[in-house]
Structures are given as C-alpha cells and as structure tokens.
Amino acid sequence: MVLKVSQEVREAIEAGRPVVALESTIIAHGLPRPRNLQVAQELEAAVRGEGAVPATIAVLDGRPHIGLDKEQLERVANEEGIRKLGHRDLPLAVASGASGATTVSATAQLAALAGVRVFATGGLGGVHRQWTVTQDESADLGLLARTRITVVCAGVKSILDVPATLQRLETLGVAVAGYGTDRFPGFYLSDSGHPVDWRLDTPEQVAEVMRAQDALGGAESALIVANPVPEAEQLDPEVHARVLADALRACEEQGVRGQAVTPFLLDHLVRHTDGASLSANLAAVRGNVRLAGRIAAAWAGA
C-alpha cells in the first residue's frame, strides 16, 4: 500500500479509538518559522487533550504519511522546497518521489483512504469572486462532493464569494451545518452574513449525522461542520471590510490572477491588519481542532 500510516494512528484506527486528521500546508506555507512548528505541535497537543490521536498528513519522498513523528513534523516545518499539494498533485508527487504539504483536498482524500473520518482545518476554499469571468473555483469543493469525511472548519475564507460557494456546495450535494449557530461563519469573522439551513449543537449530534450518512448510503460526500471563531477573537468586522476592499483593489490594479490571488489577498490582510487576521485565523484553527477531537470521540463511542 502506498500510504504510510504511523503505528499510533494505525493502532487507534484498528481499535476504533478517535483520530483527527490535520493538514500540513499551514505548517509549511501558512506561518513563518519557527512559529509554524510551535503551532503544529500545539494543534497536535490540542487533539490529544480531547482524547483523540492526531494524524498530521504530508507526503515525504513520494510516500503519503498519515501521522508524523517529531522528526517528520520538523522536516515539514523547516525543509526548503516542500511543495504545496492538492489532491490532483498526489499521483505526480508519489511517482516522482517529491515531498509536499497537503492542502484541504489532498488531506481529505488521504485521510479517507486511511480510514480517518474526522478532519480539522481553518477555512475551506470555494468559489472566487468574479467567478463568471474567471471560472476560478477551489478543488476542495469537488473533492468533498465525493469523499465521506467530516470537515470541521470556520466556513470558507472571507476573500471568496461566500453565497456562491454555499450554492455550489448545495449543487454538489455536500451537507453543511452550523455548529452552535444558525449563521455561516466567515473564517476571520463569526458571521459571514449568510444563514445555514441546519444547526448542530453537540459532538453527539454531529456523530448521529455521520451515522445517518452511512445508513442512508448514496453519494460518498462530506459533512461540513462550520464552527465560528469566537466573537471575542474574530477580526474586527469594520477593519476586515476596509482592508479586504483595499486588497481586492490592489489585486485588480496589479493584475494578479489565478492561483496567485488567494495568497496575495491573505498576505495583504496579514500585513494591513498588523497581524490581527493571522491571530483570528489561529484562533479559528485551535477551536476547530478541539471540536474535531470531541466529534471524533463521540463518533468512536458509537
């Protein structure tokens, strides 16, 4: 088998104990050194604090790893040349012996292949603004439409077209529920300004939905649990609106296109909010990881 599942994760899966998948892009590409490694260790510790086993996922020397040891985690955080891998890149990375950090789509695919049902991340990708012109849509959406995994996230990145993303998820048949809220969160913001049709208030309720998915059969689609960043830790909405408008204007003026748009906008937000957007991002990720641990425990206790 091409997957390399760590002994700890393998034993937990075989014993039916809770496991939470974690992406590695935030480690390799989302944070400066040495903070990236500190955050990676902190997130794994948060999963353990909820009684679950962390399974950070990355591709090393062409081998997808489900669960990293200390040295492997340090390698992802510090090694130059670690690529950013979506699910479309996985066959190329495996065949060429490349090393890379996994995005949402690649992490979800590999986690599902390994038998891990719960995945925690920050925010999903989605439909980009001006989609009717650019046809730019994240690969996350299509992958989640055909992958049976529960994704705990803080909604989709607020730089995207949120209502179009929600519509696209509906079209693709991906279930979306707010956790403790009737509003869809906006990554940096507790409320994107858009409602959700379903609300879940406990990890046990989430686990019940997961069991119902399996009992009903049908398409192997995901369940998105949209968990808002606490209002006290969100980015100030007025600051967010002003800086995002400036970022979108700068993007247009500088002719930034395609895959360069998202990192450009996110970097602009970090620099022009004095790091407040990054703080809100990390607050969201921490909350998602803790909730995912509780959901995994409820799922394992079925």
CSV table of C-alpha atoms in Angstrom, one decimal:
chain,number,residue,atom,x,y,z
A,1,MET,CA,0.0,0.0,0.0
A,2,VAL,CA,1.3,3.5,-0.9
A,3,LEU,CA,0.1,5.0,2.4
A,4,LYS,CA,2.5,5.0,5.4
A,5,VAL,CA,0.2,5.1,8.4
A,6,SER,CA,2.1,5.7,11.7
A,7,GLN,CA,1.9,2.9,14.3
A,8,GLU,CA,0.0,5.1,16.7
A,9,VAL,CA,-2.6,6.1,14.2
A,10,ARG,CA,-2.9,2.6,12.8
A,11,GLU,CA,-3.4,1.1,16.2
A,12,ALA,CA,-6.1,3.7,17.0
A,13,ILE,CA,-8.0,3.1,13.8
A,14,GLU,CA,-7.9,-0.7,14.3
A,15,ALA,CA,-9.1,-0.3,17.9
A,16,GLY,CA,-11.8,2.1,17.0
A,17,ARG,CA,-10.3,4.9,19.0
A,18,PRO,CA,-10.8,8.6,18.0
A,19,VAL,CA,-8.4,10.0,15.3
A,20,VAL,CA,-8.3,13.5,13.8
A,21,ALA,CA,-6.7,14.3,10.5
A,22,LEU,CA,-4.7,17.6,10.3
A,23,GLU,CA,-3.4,19.2,7.1
A,24,SER,CA,0.3,20.2,6.8
A,25,THR,CA,0.0,23.3,4.5
A,26,ILE,CA,-0.4,25.6,7.4
A,27,ILE,CA,2.9,24.3,8.8
A,28,ALA,CA,5.0,24.5,5.6
A,29,HIS,CA,3.3,27.5,3.9
A,30,GLY,CA,0.9,29.2,6.2
A,31,LEU,CA,3.2,30.5,9.0
A,32,PRO,CA,6.7,31.9,9.5
A,33,ARG,CA,9.4,29.9,11.1
A,34,PRO,CA,9.8,28.9,14.0
A,35,ARG,CA,6.1,29.7,14.8
A,36,ASN,CA,4.9,27.2,12.3
A,37,LEU,CA,6.4,24.2,14.2
A,38,GLN,CA,5.2,25.6,17.5
A,39,VAL,CA,1.7,25.8,16.2
A,40,ALA,CA,1.9,22.3,14.6
A,41,GLN,CA,2.9,20.9,18.0
A,42,GLU,CA,0.2,22.9,19.8
A,43,LEU,CA,-2.5,21.6,17.4
A,44,GLU,CA,-1.5,18.0,17.9
A,45,ALA,CA,-1.5,18.6,21.7
A,46,ALA,CA,-5.0,20.1,21.5
A,47,VAL,CA,-6.2,16.9,19.7
A,48,ARG,CA,-4.7,14.8,22.4
A,49,GLY,CA,-6.3,17.0,25.1
A,50,GLU,CA,-9.7,15.9,23.8
A,51,GLY,CA,-8.7,12.2,24.0
A,52,ALA,CA,-8.0,11.7,20.3
A,53,VAL,CA,-4.9,10.8,18.3
A,54,PRO,CA,-3.6,13.5,15.8
A,55,ALA,CA,-2.9,12.4,12.3
A,56,THR,CA,-1.0,15.2,10.6
A,57,ILE,CA,-0.7,14.3,6.9
A,58,ALA,CA,2.1,15.1,4.4
A,59,VAL,CA,3.9,13.4,1.5
A,60,LEU,CA,7.6,12.7,2.2
A,61,ASP,CA,9.9,11.4,-0.6
A,62,GLY,CA,6.9,10.3,-2.6
A,63,ARG,CA,5.2,8.5,0.3
A,64,PRO,CA,2.0,9.8,1.8
A,65,HIS,CA,2.3,9.8,5.6
A,66,ILE,CA,-0.8,9.6,7.9
A,67,GLY,CA,0.6,10.7,11.2
A,68,LEU,CA,4.1,12.3,11.6
A,69,ASP,CA,6.7,11.7,14.2
A,70,LYS,CA,8.7,14.5,15.8
A,71,GLU,CA,11.5,14.5,13.1
A,72,GLN,CA,9.0,14.3,10.2
A,73,LEU,CA,7.0,17.2,11.6
A,74,GLU,CA,10.2,19.3,12.0
A,75,ARG,CA,11.1,18.4,8.4
A,76,VAL,CA,7.8,19.7,7.0
A,77,ALA,CA,8.2,22.9,9.1
A,78,ASN,CA,11.8,23.6,8.2
A,79,GLU,CA,12.9,21.9,4.9
A,80,GLU,CA,13.3,24.1,1.9
A,81,GLY,CA,11.5,23.0,-1.2
A,82,ILE,CA,8.4,21.4,0.4
A,83,ARG,CA,5.7,21.7,-2.2
A,84,LYS,CA,2.1,22.5,-1.8
A,85,LEU,CA,0.0,19.5,-2.8
A,86,GLY,CA,-3.7,19.4,-3.8
A,87,HIS,CA,-5.3,16.1,-4.4
A,88,ARG,CA,-4.6,16.4,-8.2
A,89,ASP,CA,-0.9,16.6,-7.4
A,90,LEU,CA,-0.7,13.4,-5.3
A,91,PRO,CA,0.0,10.9,-8.1
A,92,LEU,CA,2.7,13.2,-9.5
A,93,ALA,CA,4.3,13.6,-6.1
A,94,VAL,CA,4.2,9.8,-5.4
A,95,ALA,CA,5.6,8.9,-8.8
A,96,SER,CA,8.4,11.5,-8.7
A,97,GLY,CA,9.4,10.9,-5.1
A,98,ALA,CA,8.6,14.5,-4.2
A,99,SER,CA,7.9,15.9,-0.7
A,100,GLY,CA,4.9,18.2,-0.1
A,101,ALA,CA,2.5,19.6,2.5
A,102,THR,CA,-1.1,18.7,1.9
A,103,THR,CA,-4.0,21.1,1.3
A,104,VAL,CA,-7.6,20.5,2.3
A,105,SER,CA,-8.4,18.4,-0.7
A,106,ALA,CA,-5.3,16.2,-0.5
A,107,THR,CA,-5.6,15.8,3.3
A,108,ALA,CA,-9.3,14.8,3.0
A,109,GLN,CA,-8.5,12.3,0.3
A,110,LEU,CA,-5.6,10.7,2.1
A,111,ALA,CA,-7.4,10.7,5.5
A,112,ALA,CA,-10.4,8.9,3.9
A,113,LEU,CA,-8.2,6.3,2.3
A,114,ALA,CA,-6.6,5.6,5.6
A,115,GLY,CA,-10.0,5.3,7.4
A,116,VAL,CA,-9.9,8.5,9.3
A,117,ARG,CA,-13.4,10.1,9.4
A,118,VAL,CA,-12.8,13.5,11.1
A,119,PHE,CA,-10.6,16.3,9.7
A,120,ALA,CA,-10.0,19.7,11.2
A,121,THR,CA,-8.8,22.7,9.2
A,122,GLY,CA,-9.1,26.5,9.2
A,123,GLY,CA,-11.2,27.6,6.3
A,124,LEU,CA,-12.3,25.8,3.1
A,125,GLY,CA,-11.6,27.1,-0.4
A,126,GLY,CA,-14.5,27.9,-2.5
A,127,VAL,CA,-15.9,29.9,-5.4
A,128,HIS,CA,-13.8,33.0,-6.1
A,129,ARG,CA,-15.2,36.5,-6.7
A,130,GLN,CA,-15.9,37.3,-10.3
A,131,TRP,CA,-16.4,33.6,-10.9
A,132,THR,CA,-18.5,34.3,-14.0
A,133,VAL,CA,-15.3,35.8,-15.6
A,134,THR,CA,-12.5,33.7,-14.2
A,135,GLN,CA,-14.3,30.3,-13.7
A,136,ASP,CA,-12.0,30.0,-10.6
A,137,GLU,CA,-13.2,27.5,-8.1
A,138,SER,CA,-11.3,25.6,-5.4
A,139,ALA,CA,-10.7,21.9,-5.9
A,140,ASP,CA,-11.8,21.5,-2.3
A,141,LEU,CA,-15.5,21.5,-3.3
A,142,GLY,CA,-15.4,18.8,-6.0
A,143,LEU,CA,-13.3,16.6,-3.8
A,144,LEU,CA,-15.6,16.9,-0.8
A,145,ALA,CA,-18.6,16.0,-3.0
A,146,ARG,CA,-17.1,12.5,-3.5
A,147,THR,CA,-15.3,11.9,-0.2
A,148,ARG,CA,-17.0,10.6,3.0
A,149,ILE,CA,-15.3,12.7,5.7
A,150,THR,CA,-16.4,15.2,8.3
A,151,VAL,CA,-14.6,18.5,8.0
A,152,VAL,CA,-14.6,20.9,10.9
A,153,CYS,CA,-13.8,24.4,9.6
A,154,ALA,CA,-14.5,28.1,10.2
A,155,GLY,CA,-16.5,28.3,7.0
A,156,VAL,CA,-14.8,29.5,3.8
A,157,LYS,CA,-12.2,32.2,3.5
A,158,SER,CA,-13.9,35.6,3.5
A,159,ILE,CA,-11.9,36.7,0.5
A,160,LEU,CA,-14.1,34.3,-1.6
A,161,ASP,CA,-17.7,34.6,-2.9
A,162,VAL,CA,-19.4,33.1,0.2
A,163,PRO,CA,-23.0,32.9,-1.2
A,164,ALA,CA,-21.8,31.4,-4.5
A,165,THR,CA,-19.8,28.8,-2.5
A,166,LEU,CA,-22.8,27.8,-0.4
A,167,GLN,CA,-24.8,27.5,-3.6
A,168,ARG,CA,-22.1,25.4,-5.2
A,169,LEU,CA,-22.0,23.1,-2.1
A,170,GLU,CA,-25.7,22.6,-2.3
A,171,THR,CA,-25.5,21.8,-6.0
A,172,LEU,CA,-22.7,19.2,-5.3
A,173,GLY,CA,-24.8,17.6,-2.5
A,174,VAL,CA,-22.4,18.4,0.3
A,175,ALA,CA,-24.1,18.7,3.7
A,176,VAL,CA,-23.4,21.9,5.7
A,177,ALA,CA,-24.3,22.6,9.3
A,178,GLY,CA,-23.5,25.4,11.6
A,179,TYR,CA,-22.1,24.4,14.9
A,180,GLY,CA,-23.9,26.2,17.7
A,181,THR,CA,-25.0,28.8,15.2
A,182,ASP,CA,-27.7,29.4,12.5
A,183,ARG,CA,-25.2,31.6,10.6
A,184,PHE,CA,-22.4,30.5,8.2
A,185,PRO,CA,-19.1,31.7,9.7
A,186,GLY,CA,-16.6,33.8,7.6
A,187,PHE,CA,-13.3,32.4,8.6
A,188,TYR,CA,-11.9,35.6,10.2
A,189,LEU,CA,-15.4,36.5,11.2
A,190,SER,CA,-18.0,34.7,13.3
A,191,ASP,CA,-20.7,35.5,10.8
A,192,SER,CA,-20.3,35.8,7.1
A,193,GLY,CA,-23.7,37.4,6.8
A,194,HIS,CA,-25.3,34.3,5.4
A,195,PRO,CA,-27.6,31.7,7.1
A,196,VAL,CA,-27.2,27.9,7.2
A,197,ASP,CA,-30.2,25.6,6.8
A,198,TRP,CA,-29.1,23.2,9.6
A,199,ARG,CA,-27.6,23.6,13.1
A,200,LEU,CA,-25.9,21.1,15.3
A,201,ASP,CA,-25.1,21.9,19.0
A,202,THR,CA,-23.2,18.9,20.3
A,203,PRO,CA,-20.5,16.5,19.2
A,204,GLU,CA,-23.0,13.7,19.7
A,205,GLN,CA,-25.4,15.3,17.2
A,206,VAL,CA,-22.6,15.5,14.7
A,207,ALA,CA,-21.9,11.8,15.2
A,208,GLU,CA,-25.5,11.0,14.7
A,209,VAL,CA,-25.5,12.7,11.3
A,210,MET,CA,-22.4,10.8,10.4
A,211,ARG,CA,-24.1,7.5,11.3
A,212,ALA,CA,-27.1,8.6,9.3
A,213,GLN,CA,-24.9,9.3,6.3
A,214,ASP,CA,-23.6,5.7,6.4
A,215,ALA,CA,-27.0,4.2,7.0
A,216,LEU,CA,-28.6,6.0,4.0
A,217,GLY,CA,-25.8,5.2,1.6
A,218,GLY,CA,-25.9,7.3,-1.6
A,219,ALA,CA,-23.1,9.6,-2.7
A,220,GLU,CA,-19.9,9.4,-0.7
A,221,SER,CA,-20.0,13.1,0.1
A,222,ALA,CA,-18.6,15.1,3.1
A,223,LEU,CA,-20.3,16.7,6.1
A,224,ILE,CA,-19.1,20.2,6.7
A,225,VAL,CA,-19.3,21.4,10.3
A,226,ALA,CA,-19.0,25.2,10.2
A,227,ASN,CA,-17.6,26.2,13.6
A,228,PRO,CA,-17.4,30.0,14.1
A,229,VAL,CA,-14.4,31.7,15.6
A,230,PRO,CA,-15.5,33.2,19.0
A,231,GLU,CA,-16.6,36.8,18.6
A,232,ALA,CA,-14.0,37.9,21.1
A,233,GLU,CA,-11.3,36.5,18.9
A,234,GLN,CA,-12.6,37.4,15.5
A,235,LEU,CA,-11.1,40.1,13.3
A,236,ASP,CA,-12.9,43.4,13.8
A,237,PRO,CA,-15.6,43.4,11.1
A,238,GLU,CA,-15.0,47.1,10.1
A,239,VAL,CA,-11.3,46.5,9.8
A,240,HIS,CA,-11.9,43.4,7.8
A,241,ALA,CA,-14.3,45.1,5.4
A,242,ARG,CA,-11.9,48.0,4.8
A,243,VAL,CA,-8.7,46.0,4.4
A,244,LEU,CA,-10.4,43.4,2.2
A,245,ALA,CA,-11.7,46.1,-0.1
A,246,ASP,CA,-8.2,47.6,-0.3
A,247,ALA,CA,-6.8,44.1,-1.0
A,248,LEU,CA,-9.2,43.4,-3.8
A,249,ARG,CA,-8.5,46.8,-5.4
A,250,ALA,CA,-4.7,46.2,-5.2
A,251,CYS,CA,-5.2,42.7,-6.7
A,252,GLU,CA,-7.0,44.2,-9.7
A,253,GLU,CA,-4.5,47.1,-10.1
A,254,GLN,CA,-1.5,44.7,-10.1
A,255,GLY,CA,-3.1,42.2,-12.4
A,256,VAL,CA,-2.9,39.3,-10.0
A,257,ARG,CA,-4.7,36.3,-11.5
A,258,GLY,CA,-5.3,32.6,-11.0
A,259,GLN,CA,-3.7,30.7,-8.1
A,260,ALA,CA,-1.8,33.8,-7.1
A,261,VAL,CA,-5.0,35.6,-6.0
A,262,THR,CA,-5.6,33.8,-2.7
A,263,PRO,CA,-2.0,34.1,-1.2
A,264,PHE,CA,-1.9,37.7,-2.4
A,265,LEU,CA,-5.1,38.6,-0.6
A,266,LEU,CA,-4.3,36.7,2.6
A,267,ASP,CA,-0.8,38.3,2.8
A,268,HIS,CA,-2.4,41.8,2.3
A,269,LEU,CA,-4.8,41.1,5.2
A,270,VAL,CA,-2.0,40.0,7.5
A,271,ARG,CA,0.2,43.0,6.7
A,272,HIS,CA,-2.5,45.6,6.8
A,273,THR,CA,-4.2,44.4,10.0
A,274,ASP,CA,-0.9,44.3,11.9
A,275,GLY,CA,-1.2,40.5,12.2
A,276,ALA,CA,-4.8,40.6,13.6
A,277,SER,CA,-6.1,38.4,10.7
A,278,LEU,CA,-3.4,35.8,11.5
A,279,SER,CA,-4.4,35.8,15.2
A,280,ALA,CA,-8.1,35.3,14.2
A,281,ASN,CA,-7.0,32.5,11.8
A,282,LEU,CA,-5.1,30.7,14.5
A,283,ALA,CA,-8.0,31.2,17.0
A,284,ALA,CA,-10.3,29.6,14.5
A,285,VAL,CA,-8.0,26.6,13.8
A,286,ARG,CA,-7.5,26.0,17.5
A,287,GLY,CA,-11.2,25.9,18.1
A,288,ASN,CA,-11.8,23.6,15.1
A,289,VAL,CA,-9.1,21.2,16.3
A,290,ARG,CA,-10.6,20.9,19.7
A,291,LEU,CA,-14.1,20.4,18.4
A,292,ALA,CA,-12.9,17.8,15.9
A,293,GLY,CA,-11.3,15.9,18.8
A,294,ARG,CA,-14.7,15.9,20.6
A,295,ILE,CA,-16.5,14.8,17.5
A,296,ALA,CA,-14.0,12.0,16.8
A,297,ALA,CA,-14.5,10.8,20.4
A,298,ALA,CA,-18.3,10.9,20.0
A,299,TRP,CA,-18.0,9.0,16.7
A,300,ALA,CA,-15.7,6.4,18.2
A,301,GLY,CA,-18.1,5.9,21.2
A,302,ALA,CA,-20.9,4.9,18.9
